[in-house]
Coordinates of C-alpha atoms (C1' of nucleotides) in Angstrom, one line a residue:
Chain A
R147 CA 73.1 4.4 161.7
P148 CA 73.6 0.7 161.6
A149 CA 77.0 -0.9 161.0
T150 CA 78.0 -1.3 157.4
P151 CA 80.4 -4.2 156.9
R152 CA 82.0 -4.1 153.5
A153 CA 81.7 -7.0 151.2
P154 CA 85.1 -8.2 150.3
G155 CA 84.6 -8.3 146.6
P156 CA 82.2 -7.3 143.9
V157 CA 78.6 -8.5 143.7
P158 CA 78.5 -12.3 143.4
G159 CA 78.0 -13.4 139.9
V160 CA 79.4 -10.2 138.4
A161 CA 82.7 -10.3 136.7
P162 CA 85.2 -7.8 138.1
G163 CA 85.3 -4.7 136.1
G164 CA 81.8 -5.2 135.1
A165 CA 80.9 -1.8 136.4
G166 CA 83.5 -0.2 134.3
S167 CA 81.8 -1.3 131.1
A168 CA 79.0 1.3 131.6
P169 CA 79.8 4.6 130.2
C170 CA 80.6 7.1 133.0
A171 CA 78.4 10.1 132.8
R172 CA 79.4 11.6 136.1
R173 CA 80.4 15.1 136.3
Y174 CA 83.1 14.4 138.8
P175 CA 86.0 11.9 138.9
C176 CA 84.6 8.5 138.3
A177 CA 86.8 6.7 140.9
V178 CA 83.9 6.5 143.3
T179 CA 80.6 4.7 142.6
L180 CA 77.6 4.1 144.6
H181 CA 77.8 1.6 147.3
L182 CA 74.5 0.5 149.0
F183 CA 73.8 -1.5 152.0
D184 CA 72.1 -4.7 151.0
T185 CA 69.7 -6.1 153.6
A186 CA 70.0 -9.7 152.3
S187 CA 73.7 -9.9 152.5
R188 CA 74.0 -7.4 155.3
T189 CA 76.9 -5.8 153.6
T190 CA 77.6 -2.5 151.8
R191 CA 78.7 -3.1 148.3
E192 CA 78.9 -1.5 144.9
L193 CA 75.8 -1.3 142.9
V194 CA 76.5 -2.9 139.6
P195 CA 73.4 -2.5 137.4
L196 CA 72.1 -5.6 135.6
R197 CA 72.0 -3.6 132.4
P198 CA 74.8 -1.0 132.0
G199 CA 73.6 2.5 132.4
Q200 CA 70.2 1.5 133.7
V201 CA 68.8 0.8 137.1
S202 CA 65.5 -1.0 137.7
M203 CA 64.0 -0.4 141.0
Y204 CA 60.8 -1.5 142.8
V205 CA 59.6 0.2 146.0
C206 CA 56.7 -0.9 148.0
G207 CA 54.2 1.9 148.0
A208 CA 51.1 2.4 150.1
T209 CA 48.3 0.2 151.1
V210 CA 45.7 2.9 150.7
Q211 CA 43.7 2.1 153.7
S212 CA 44.4 5.3 155.7
S213 CA 45.9 8.7 155.4
P214 CA 49.6 9.2 154.9
H215 CA 51.7 10.0 157.9
I216 CA 55.2 11.3 158.3
G217 CA 56.6 7.7 158.3
H218 CA 55.3 7.0 154.9
M219 CA 56.9 10.2 153.7
R220 CA 60.2 9.2 155.2
T221 CA 60.4 6.1 153.1
A222 CA 59.2 8.0 150.0
V223 CA 61.8 10.8 150.5
A224 CA 64.6 8.3 151.2
F225 CA 64.0 6.5 147.9
D226 CA 63.5 9.8 146.1
V227 CA 66.9 10.8 147.1
L228 CA 68.3 7.5 145.9
V229 CA 66.6 7.9 142.5
R230 CA 67.7 11.5 142.1
W231 CA 71.3 10.5 142.9
L232 CA 71.3 7.6 140.5
R233 CA 69.9 9.9 137.7
R234 CA 72.4 12.6 138.5
S235 CA 75.1 9.9 138.3
G236 CA 74.1 9.4 134.7
L237 CA 72.0 6.3 135.1
A238 CA 68.5 5.8 133.6
V239 CA 66.3 4.8 136.4
T240 CA 63.0 2.9 136.0
L241 CA 61.1 3.2 139.3
I242 CA 58.0 1.2 140.1
R243 CA 56.1 2.2 143.1
N244 CA 52.9 0.1 143.5
V245 CA 49.6 0.9 145.1
T246 CA 47.9 -1.9 147.1
D247 CA 44.3 -0.9 146.5
V248 CA 42.6 -4.0 147.7
D249 CA 43.3 -5.8 151.0
D250 CA 41.5 -6.9 154.2
K251 CA 41.9 -3.6 156.0
I252 CA 40.6 -1.6 153.1
L253 CA 37.6 -3.8 153.0
A254 CA 37.1 -3.6 156.7
K255 CA 37.5 0.1 157.0
A256 CA 35.3 0.8 154.0
A257 CA 32.6 -1.4 155.4
E258 CA 32.8 0.5 158.7
A259 CA 32.6 3.8 156.9
G260 CA 29.7 2.6 154.8
V261 CA 31.4 3.3 151.5
P262 CA 32.4 1.0 148.6
W263 CA 35.9 -0.4 149.2
W264 CA 37.2 1.1 145.9
A265 CA 36.0 4.5 146.9
W266 CA 37.8 4.2 150.2
A267 CA 41.0 3.1 148.4
Q268 CA 40.8 5.8 145.8
R269 CA 40.3 8.5 148.3
H270 CA 43.4 7.5 150.2
E271 CA 45.4 7.0 147.0
R272 CA 44.8 10.6 146.2
E273 CA 45.9 11.7 149.6
F274 CA 49.2 9.8 149.1
A275 CA 49.7 11.4 145.7
A276 CA 49.1 14.8 147.1
A277 CA 51.5 14.2 150.0
H278 CA 54.2 13.0 147.6
D279 CA 53.7 16.0 145.4
A280 CA 53.8 18.4 148.4
L281 CA 57.2 17.0 149.5
G282 CA 58.7 17.1 146.1
V283 CA 58.8 13.3 145.7
L284 CA 59.3 12.6 142.0
P285 CA 56.6 10.4 140.5
P286 CA 57.6 6.8 139.7
T287 CA 58.0 5.7 136.1
Y288 CA 54.9 3.6 136.5
E289 CA 52.6 3.3 139.5
P290 CA 50.7 0.1 139.1
R291 CA 47.7 -0.9 141.2
A292 CA 47.2 -4.4 142.4
T293 CA 43.7 -4.6 141.1
G294 CA 44.9 -4.1 137.6
H295 CA 47.3 -7.0 137.6
V296 CA 45.3 -10.0 138.4
T297 CA 46.3 -11.6 135.2
E298 CA 50.0 -11.4 136.1
M299 CA 49.2 -12.8 139.5
V300 CA 47.4 -15.8 138.1
E301 CA 50.3 -16.5 135.8
L302 CA 52.7 -16.5 138.7
M303 CA 50.4 -18.7 140.8
E304 CA 50.2 -21.2 137.9
R305 CA 53.9 -21.3 137.6
L306 CA 54.2 -22.0 141.3
V307 CA 51.6 -24.7 141.3
E308 CA 53.2 -26.4 138.3
R309 CA 56.6 -26.4 140.0
G310 CA 55.1 -27.8 143.2
H311 CA 55.6 -24.7 145.3
A312 CA 52.0 -23.8 145.7
Y313 CA 48.7 -25.7 146.3
V314 CA 45.0 -25.1 146.3
S315 CA 43.1 -26.0 149.4
G316 CA 39.6 -24.8 148.5
P317 CA 37.8 -22.5 146.2
G318 CA 40.1 -19.6 145.7
D319 CA 42.5 -20.5 148.5
V320 CA 46.0 -20.8 147.2
W321 CA 49.0 -21.2 149.5
F322 CA 52.7 -21.0 149.1
D323 CA 54.3 -24.2 150.3
V324 CA 57.2 -23.0 152.5
R325 CA 58.6 -26.5 153.0
S326 CA 59.0 -26.9 149.2
F327 CA 61.5 -24.0 149.1
P328 CA 64.7 -24.4 151.0
G329 CA 65.7 -20.8 150.5
Y330 CA 62.9 -19.6 152.7
G331 CA 64.3 -17.3 155.4
A332 CA 67.3 -16.2 153.4
L333 CA 66.4 -12.6 153.2
T334 CA 66.0 -12.1 156.9
N335 CA 68.7 -14.6 157.9
Q336 CA 66.2 -16.9 159.6
R337 CA 66.3 -20.7 159.6
P338 CA 63.0 -22.0 158.2
E339 CA 62.3 -23.8 161.5
D340 CA 62.6 -20.6 163.4
V341 CA 60.0 -18.8 161.4
G342 CA 56.7 -18.4 163.2
A343 CA 53.3 -19.4 161.9
S344 CA 51.8 -17.2 159.3
P345 CA 48.5 -16.0 160.6
D346 CA 46.6 -15.9 157.3
E347 CA 43.0 -16.5 157.6
A348 CA 41.5 -19.9 157.0
G349 CA 44.8 -21.5 157.9
A350 CA 45.8 -24.0 160.6
A351 CA 45.2 -21.2 163.1
D352 CA 41.6 -22.1 163.5
G353 CA 42.7 -25.4 164.8
T354 CA 40.6 -27.4 162.5
G355 CA 42.8 -27.4 159.5
A356 CA 39.7 -26.6 157.5
G357 CA 41.5 -23.9 155.6
G358 CA 43.8 -26.6 154.4
K359 CA 47.3 -25.1 155.1
R360 CA 49.8 -27.9 155.1
D361 CA 52.2 -26.0 157.3
P362 CA 51.5 -23.2 159.7
R363 CA 54.2 -21.1 158.0
D364 CA 52.5 -21.3 154.6
F365 CA 51.1 -18.0 153.5
A366 CA 48.3 -17.0 151.3
L367 CA 48.9 -16.3 147.6
W368 CA 45.2 -15.9 146.9
K369 CA 42.3 -15.6 149.2
G370 CA 39.0 -17.2 148.3
V371 CA 36.0 -14.9 148.5
K372 CA 33.8 -15.3 151.5
P373 CA 30.1 -14.9 151.6
A374 CA 30.4 -11.7 153.7
D375 CA 32.9 -10.1 151.3
P376 CA 31.9 -7.6 148.7
Q377 CA 31.5 -9.6 145.5
D378 CA 33.2 -6.8 143.5
A379 CA 36.3 -7.3 145.5
S380 CA 37.0 -10.7 144.0
W381 CA 38.2 -11.9 140.6
P382 CA 37.8 -15.2 138.8
T383 CA 40.9 -17.4 138.5
P384 CA 41.4 -21.0 137.5
F385 CA 41.6 -21.8 141.2
G386 CA 38.4 -20.1 142.1
R387 CA 37.1 -16.6 142.8
G388 CA 39.1 -14.5 145.3
R389 CA 41.4 -11.6 145.8
P390 CA 45.2 -11.3 145.9
G391 CA 47.3 -11.9 148.9
W392 CA 49.5 -9.0 149.7
H393 CA 52.9 -10.6 148.9
L394 CA 51.8 -12.0 145.5
E395 CA 51.0 -8.6 144.1
C396 CA 54.4 -7.1 144.4
S397 CA 56.1 -10.1 142.9
A398 CA 53.7 -10.1 140.0
M399 CA 54.0 -6.3 139.3
A400 CA 57.7 -6.2 139.7
R401 CA 58.0 -8.9 137.0
R402 CA 55.5 -7.2 134.8
Y403 CA 57.4 -3.9 134.7
L404 CA 61.0 -4.8 135.5
G405 CA 61.4 -8.4 134.3
A406 CA 62.4 -11.5 136.1
E407 CA 65.4 -9.9 137.7
F408 CA 66.0 -6.3 138.6
D409 CA 68.5 -4.2 140.5
I410 CA 66.9 -2.8 143.7
H411 CA 63.9 -3.6 145.8
G412 CA 63.1 -1.1 148.5
G413 CA 60.6 -0.4 151.2
G414 CA 60.3 0.3 154.9
I415 CA 62.3 -1.9 157.3
D416 CA 59.1 -3.4 158.7
L417 CA 58.4 -5.0 155.3
R418 CA 61.5 -7.2 155.5
F419 CA 59.5 -9.9 157.1
P420 CA 57.2 -11.4 156.2
H421 CA 56.4 -9.3 153.1
H422 CA 59.7 -9.2 151.3
E423 CA 60.8 -12.6 152.5
N424 CA 57.7 -14.0 151.0
E425 CA 58.0 -12.0 147.8
Q426 CA 61.5 -13.3 147.3
A427 CA 60.5 -16.9 148.1
Q428 CA 57.6 -16.8 145.6
S429 CA 59.5 -15.3 142.8
R430 CA 62.6 -17.4 143.2
A431 CA 60.6 -20.5 143.6
A432 CA 58.9 -19.6 140.3
G433 CA 62.3 -19.4 138.7
D434 CA 62.8 -15.6 138.7
G435 CA 66.1 -14.0 139.9
F436 CA 64.1 -11.2 141.5
A437 CA 65.8 -8.4 143.4
R438 CA 69.6 -8.3 143.4
T439 CA 69.8 -5.7 146.2
W440 CA 67.4 -5.0 149.0
V441 CA 67.3 -1.6 150.5
H442 CA 65.2 -0.8 153.6
S443 CA 64.6 2.6 155.2
A444 CA 64.2 3.1 159.0
W445 CA 61.5 4.5 161.2
V446 CA 60.3 7.8 162.3
T447 CA 60.0 7.4 166.1
Q448 CA 58.4 9.4 168.8
G449 CA 59.7 9.1 172.4
G450 CA 62.2 6.5 171.2
A451 CA 59.5 4.2 170.2
K452 CA 58.0 3.3 166.8
M453 CA 55.3 5.7 165.7
S454 CA 51.9 4.2 166.0
K455 CA 48.4 5.1 165.4
S456 CA 47.8 5.3 169.2
L457 CA 49.8 8.5 169.2
G458 CA 47.0 10.1 167.4
N459 CA 47.0 11.9 164.1
S460 CA 49.4 14.7 164.9
L461 CA 51.9 13.2 162.5
L462 CA 49.6 12.9 159.6
V463 CA 51.0 14.7 156.6
G464 CA 47.9 16.8 156.3
T465 CA 48.1 18.0 159.9
L466 CA 51.8 18.7 159.7
L467 CA 51.5 20.7 156.6
E468 CA 49.2 23.1 158.4
Q469 CA 52.0 24.0 160.7
V470 CA 55.2 23.8 158.7
R471 CA 56.3 24.4 155.1
P472 CA 56.5 21.3 153.0
V473 CA 60.1 21.9 152.2
V474 CA 61.0 22.0 155.9
L475 CA 59.3 18.7 156.3
R476 CA 61.3 17.3 153.4
Y477 CA 64.5 18.7 154.8
A478 CA 63.8 17.1 158.2
L479 CA 63.2 13.8 156.5
A480 CA 66.0 13.9 154.0
S481 CA 68.8 15.2 156.3
V482 CA 69.1 12.0 158.3
H483 CA 70.6 8.8 157.0
Y484 CA 67.9 6.6 155.7
R485 CA 68.8 3.6 157.9
S486 CA 68.9 5.6 161.1
M487 CA 65.8 6.0 163.2
L488 CA 64.5 9.5 163.0
E489 CA 63.2 10.8 166.3
W490 CA 60.4 13.3 165.6
S491 CA 59.8 16.2 168.0
P492 CA 59.1 19.9 167.9
E493 CA 62.9 20.3 167.9
T494 CA 63.3 18.2 164.8
V495 CA 61.0 20.7 163.0
H496 CA 62.6 23.7 164.6
D497 CA 66.1 22.6 163.6
A498 CA 65.1 21.8 160.1
E499 CA 63.4 25.2 159.7
A500 CA 66.4 27.1 161.0
T501 CA 68.8 25.3 158.8
W502 CA 66.5 25.5 155.8
D503 CA 66.1 29.3 156.2
R504 CA 69.9 29.6 156.3
L505 CA 70.2 27.7 153.0
A506 CA 67.4 29.5 151.3
G507 CA 68.5 32.8 152.7
F508 CA 71.9 32.5 151.1
V509 CA 70.4 31.5 147.8
R510 CA 68.0 34.4 147.8
R511 CA 70.7 37.0 148.7
A512 CA 73.1 35.5 146.1
H513 CA 70.5 35.7 143.4
E514 CA 69.9 39.4 144.3
R515 CA 73.6 40.1 143.9
V516 CA 74.8 37.8 141.1
G517 CA 71.7 36.9 139.2
T518 CA 69.9 33.6 138.9
P519 CA 71.6 30.8 137.1
D520 CA 69.3 28.8 134.9
D521 CA 68.2 25.4 136.0
D522 CA 70.2 23.7 133.3
E523 CA 73.4 25.2 134.6
V524 CA 72.6 23.9 138.1
A525 CA 71.6 20.5 136.8
T526 CA 74.9 20.0 135.0
A527 CA 77.3 21.8 137.3
D528 CA 80.2 20.0 138.7
L529 CA 79.5 18.6 142.1
P530 CA 82.2 18.9 144.8
A531 CA 84.0 15.5 145.0
A532 CA 83.4 15.2 148.7
F533 CA 79.7 15.6 148.2
A534 CA 79.6 12.9 145.6
A535 CA 81.8 10.6 147.7
A536 CA 79.4 11.1 150.6
L537 CA 76.4 10.1 148.6
D538 CA 78.2 7.2 147.0
D539 CA 78.8 5.9 150.5
D540 CA 75.4 4.4 151.0
L541 CA 73.8 7.8 150.7
N542 CA 75.6 9.5 153.6
V543 CA 73.4 12.6 153.5
S544 CA 74.7 14.0 156.7
A545 CA 78.3 14.1 155.4
A546 CA 77.0 15.5 152.1
L547 CA 75.2 18.3 153.9
A548 CA 78.4 19.1 155.7
V549 CA 79.9 19.8 152.3
V550 CA 76.9 21.9 151.4
H551 CA 77.5 24.0 154.5
E552 CA 81.2 24.5 153.7
H553 CA 80.3 26.0 150.3
L554 CA 77.5 27.9 151.9
R555 CA 79.8 29.6 154.3
A556 CA 82.3 30.4 151.5
G557 CA 79.4 31.9 149.5
N558 CA 78.3 34.0 152.4
T559 CA 81.8 35.2 152.9
A560 CA 82.1 36.1 149.3
L561 CA 78.9 38.0 149.4
A562 CA 80.1 39.9 152.5
D563 CA 83.4 40.7 150.7
G564 CA 81.6 41.7 147.5
D565 CA 83.3 39.0 145.5
R566 CA 80.7 38.3 142.9
A567 CA 82.6 35.6 141.1
D568 CA 83.2 33.5 144.1
A569 CA 79.7 34.1 145.3
R570 CA 78.3 32.9 142.0
T571 CA 80.5 29.8 142.1
A572 CA 79.3 29.0 145.6
L573 CA 75.7 29.6 144.6
V574 CA 75.8 27.2 141.7
A575 CA 77.6 24.6 143.8
V576 CA 75.1 24.9 146.7
R577 CA 72.1 24.8 144.4
A578 CA 73.5 21.8 142.5
M579 CA 74.1 19.8 145.6
L580 CA 70.8 20.7 147.1
D581 CA 69.1 19.8 143.9
V582 CA 70.3 16.2 144.2
L583 CA 68.5 16.0 147.5
G584 CA 65.4 17.6 146.0
L585 CA 66.1 20.7 148.1
D586 CA 67.2 23.4 145.6
P587 CA 65.8 26.5 147.2
A588 CA 65.1 28.1 143.8
R589 CA 62.6 25.4 143.2
W590 CA 60.9 25.8 146.5
E591 CA 61.1 29.5 147.4
T592 CA 58.8 31.0 144.9
G593 CA 58.1 34.2 146.7
E594 CA 54.9 34.6 148.6
G595 CA 52.9 32.8 146.0
G596 CA 52.0 35.5 143.6
S597 CA 48.4 35.6 144.7
R598 CA 46.5 38.9 144.7
A599 CA 46.6 38.9 148.5
S600 CA 50.3 38.5 148.7
A601 CA 50.8 41.2 146.1
A602 CA 48.7 43.5 148.1
L603 CA 50.6 42.6 151.3
D604 CA 53.9 43.2 149.5
A605 CA 52.8 46.7 148.4
L606 CA 51.6 47.6 151.9
V607 CA 54.8 46.4 153.6
R608 CA 56.9 48.2 151.0
A609 CA 55.0 51.4 151.7
E610 CA 55.9 51.0 155.4
L611 CA 59.5 50.2 154.5
D612 CA 59.7 53.4 152.4
V613 CA 58.6 55.4 155.5
R614 CA 61.3 53.7 157.5
A615 CA 63.9 54.2 154.8
R616 CA 63.2 58.0 154.8
A617 CA 63.3 58.1 158.6
R618 CA 66.6 56.3 158.6
A619 CA 68.0 58.6 156.0
E620 CA 67.2 61.5 158.4
K621 CA 68.6 59.4 161.3
D622 CA 65.2 59.5 162.9
W623 CA 65.7 56.2 164.6
T624 CA 62.6 56.5 166.7
T625 CA 60.3 56.6 163.7
A626 CA 62.4 53.9 161.9
D627 CA 62.2 51.5 164.8
A628 CA 58.5 52.2 165.3
V629 CA 57.9 51.0 161.8
R630 CA 59.9 47.9 162.3
D631 CA 58.1 47.2 165.6
R632 CA 54.8 47.7 163.9
L633 CA 55.7 45.2 161.2
A634 CA 57.1 42.8 163.7
A635 CA 53.8 42.9 165.7
A636 CA 52.1 42.0 162.4
G637 CA 54.4 39.0 161.9
V638 CA 56.7 40.6 159.4
V639 CA 60.4 40.6 160.0
V640 CA 62.7 43.1 158.4
E641 CA 66.2 42.6 157.4
D642 CA 68.5 45.4 156.1
A643 CA 70.7 44.4 153.2
P644 CA 73.1 46.4 151.0
T645 CA 70.4 46.5 148.3
G646 CA 67.8 47.8 150.7
A647 CA 65.4 46.4 153.3
R648 CA 63.7 43.1 152.6
W649 CA 60.9 41.5 154.5
A650 CA 59.5 38.0 155.2
L651 CA 56.8 36.5 157.3
A652 CA 58.1 35.5 160.7
P653 CA 58.6 31.8 161.3
E654 CA 55.8 29.9 163.0
Q655 CA 56.0 30.2 166.8
E656 CA 56.6 27.1 168.8
D657 CA 53.9 26.2 171.2
Chain B
rG1160 C1' 63.2 -17.7 172.5
rG1161 C1' 65.0 -16.5 167.1
rU1162 C1' 66.8 -12.3 163.9
rG1163 C1' 68.8 -7.5 163.2
rG1164 C1' 70.3 -2.9 165.3
rA1165 C1' 71.5 1.3 168.8
rG1166 C1' 74.1 4.0 173.0
rU1167 C1' 78.8 10.5 170.5
rG1168 C1' 79.1 17.1 173.7
rG1169 C1' 72.5 21.1 176.0
rC1170 C1' 69.8 18.9 171.5
rC1171 C1' 70.0 16.6 166.5
rG1172 C1' 73.6 14.0 163.9
rA1173 C1' 78.5 12.3 160.8
rG1174 C1' 82.8 9.6 161.7
rU1175 C1' 85.4 1.3 161.0
rG1176 C1' 93.2 3.6 164.4
rG1177 C1' 96.3 9.2 164.5
rC1178 C1' 94.5 14.7 160.8
rU1179 C1' 89.8 15.7 166.6
rA1180 C1' 82.2 16.6 160.4
rG1181 C1' 77.9 19.6 160.1
rG1182 C1' 73.4 21.8 162.0
rC1183 C1' 70.5 23.9 166.1
rA1184 C1' 70.9 26.2 170.8
rG1185 C1' 74.7 29.1 174.3
rC1186 C1' 78.8 32.5 175.0
rG1187 C1' 82.5 36.3 173.1
rG1188 C1' 83.9 39.4 169.1
rC1189 C1' 83.4 41.8 164.0
rC1190 C1' 79.8 44.3 161.1
rU1191 C1' 75.2 47.4 162.0
rG1192 C1' 72.3 53.9 164.3
rC1193 C1' 70.1 49.6 167.0
rA1194 C1' 68.6 45.1 165.2
rA1195 C1' 68.3 41.1 161.7
rA1196 C1' 71.3 38.4 158.5
rG1197 C1' 76.3 37.1 157.8
rC1198 C1' 81.4 36.2 159.3
rC1199 C1' 85.3 34.9 163.1
rG1200 C1' 86.2 32.6 167.7
rU1201 C1' 84.6 29.4 171.7
rC1202 C1' 82.5 25.8 175.8
rU1203 C1' 80.1 21.1 176.8
rA1204 C1' 81.8 14.1 173.7
rC1205 C1' 82.4 9.4 172.4
rA1206 C1' 77.2 4.0 177.9
rC1207 C1' 80.5 1.1 181.5
rG1208 C1' 84.8 -2.3 182.7
rG1209 C1' 88.9 -4.7 180.8
rG1210 C1' 92.3 -5.8 176.6
rU1211 C1' 95.3 -5.0 171.8
rU1212 C1' 98.3 -0.8 170.0
rC1213 C1' 103.3 4.1 170.0
rG1214 C1' 98.2 5.8 169.6
rA1215 C1' 90.9 3.8 169.9
rA1216 C1' 84.8 7.0 169.5
rU1217 C1' 86.8 3.7 165.9
rC1218 C1' 89.6 -3.2 166.8
rC1219 C1' 88.8 -7.6 170.6
rC1220 C1' 86.3 -9.6 175.3
rG1221 C1' 82.7 -8.8 178.9
rU1222 C1' 78.7 -5.8 181.4
rC1223 C1' 74.5 -2.5 181.4
rU1224 C1' 70.6 0.1 179.0
rC1225 C1' 67.4 0.8 174.8
rC1226 C1' 64.9 -0.3 170.1
rA1227 C1' 62.9 -3.0 165.9
rC1228 C1' 61.1 -7.5 163.3
rC1229 C1' 59.3 -12.5 164.3
rU1230 C1' 50.9 -10.3 163.9
rC1231 C1' 48.6 -5.6 159.6
rC1232 C1' 52.3 -1.7 159.5
rA1233 C1' 56.7 2.9 155.5

RNA sequence: GGUGGAGUGGCCGAGUGGCUAGGCAGCGGCCUGCAAAGCCGUCUACACGGGUUCGAAUCCCGUCUCCACCUCCA
């Protein structure tokens, strides 16, 4: 986890005590409030919402040019935990997560596949949606598509041109003038002269200057349609026909749904430059305050290196879900601090699975003994102060999970001692904490699915277990163990509990 | 070259001056007909070299190694 220097004071421009003006809806002592690491200032500081009690948040979503992989899900889960924690803290969160549904790669891949670009985009957008659902990522408040916001983009470009921060070099080619904006580089702490040339097409890179970029660092706001491009991938504008540049979309959509200034802008760490730097430059040059806090999540790595497509498709969400339960995937992603690189290996999955089974096992046993608290009780239960403090400290999930395990152990001890009151207290606390992380077992462990096949399986296994129970009653251990071995061979593990034997499918074997 | 990070016990992973997280995997014990689950105990640490301090994984200086961004990328 990267270093987290503390800002000496409150957020610049906010009067001291401003945070206190918001009504405190927390269920635990209000002394602690969320501190987040802000990429722009490179400090951890208190989140003071622009509007008391509300948080506006924009997270860069997918460019739907290929299938989702585990890295995409890491970012999604990281921000999902942030949203859940903000809401649990009593704040009303508006989350915008965009879909970039037109860009050069989508056009190129669709052409290669011989399908319309919009069909290609739609197909992958659905895959992302399914992956998000599978991992329990809450849907955003609004999920705008780039192609539906050309009007807002044109407006933004017009403002930039009027203010002298953008220029048109040819039909449909509109550029941001980096030299016109002294603040360029502020987000990523680069001096403007150190910034490399932007490689946008039709720029100075072709050596002729025909594209008309005034400065190699200038980046495309709008890309004029080329003869070879599909005509339906372009839109008319006062500057000519073309399609949006990547950076422009997010600025336009953030403003459309969140206003000129908003609380949090998030995304994967790789988007910091150039994407977010350019977004900020555009929006601020146009006169908008834009994001007050920048939050970036780290990578999933393999072999110590950044995951890449050359590693094959073994880390595609679709492939992984054939091998591991979705909740285990979520646990693996959510249990590491969002700014730490997450090394992905078979052990990662194994550890997550073992730990998850421990958590879910306690909840299941506790439910058998003390009943099932309703969801409302869980959602409003007091959270242990140490857990809340951990999450308030820049979402220190590892420390928060340590608190979960403390309560889990207390709960297991209470169950073993037959102390139902203590067991129930621990159960509610554990579920409430896990719920904040999107990991409440009661919401994930819904039996074996309730299908006819699983009902039939359950009946058959129970018949076997009845045989075994009779044998055990007669101390016929040979018969009893034979039943258990037979079930084990079929992939069913048996566990004797005070309330009788229970069964479960054996975990997936490691290869 | 510019920018930003990382090196903690077998593995993963917290921890910004003292109270020595947590998980996984070992080992020992309790429980169990035997298991499983659970509980208790326990072994492996802070990249290296200096320094500051009564005391450093934690602060300072230096060294080494690794990674990311600067090109589309979550």
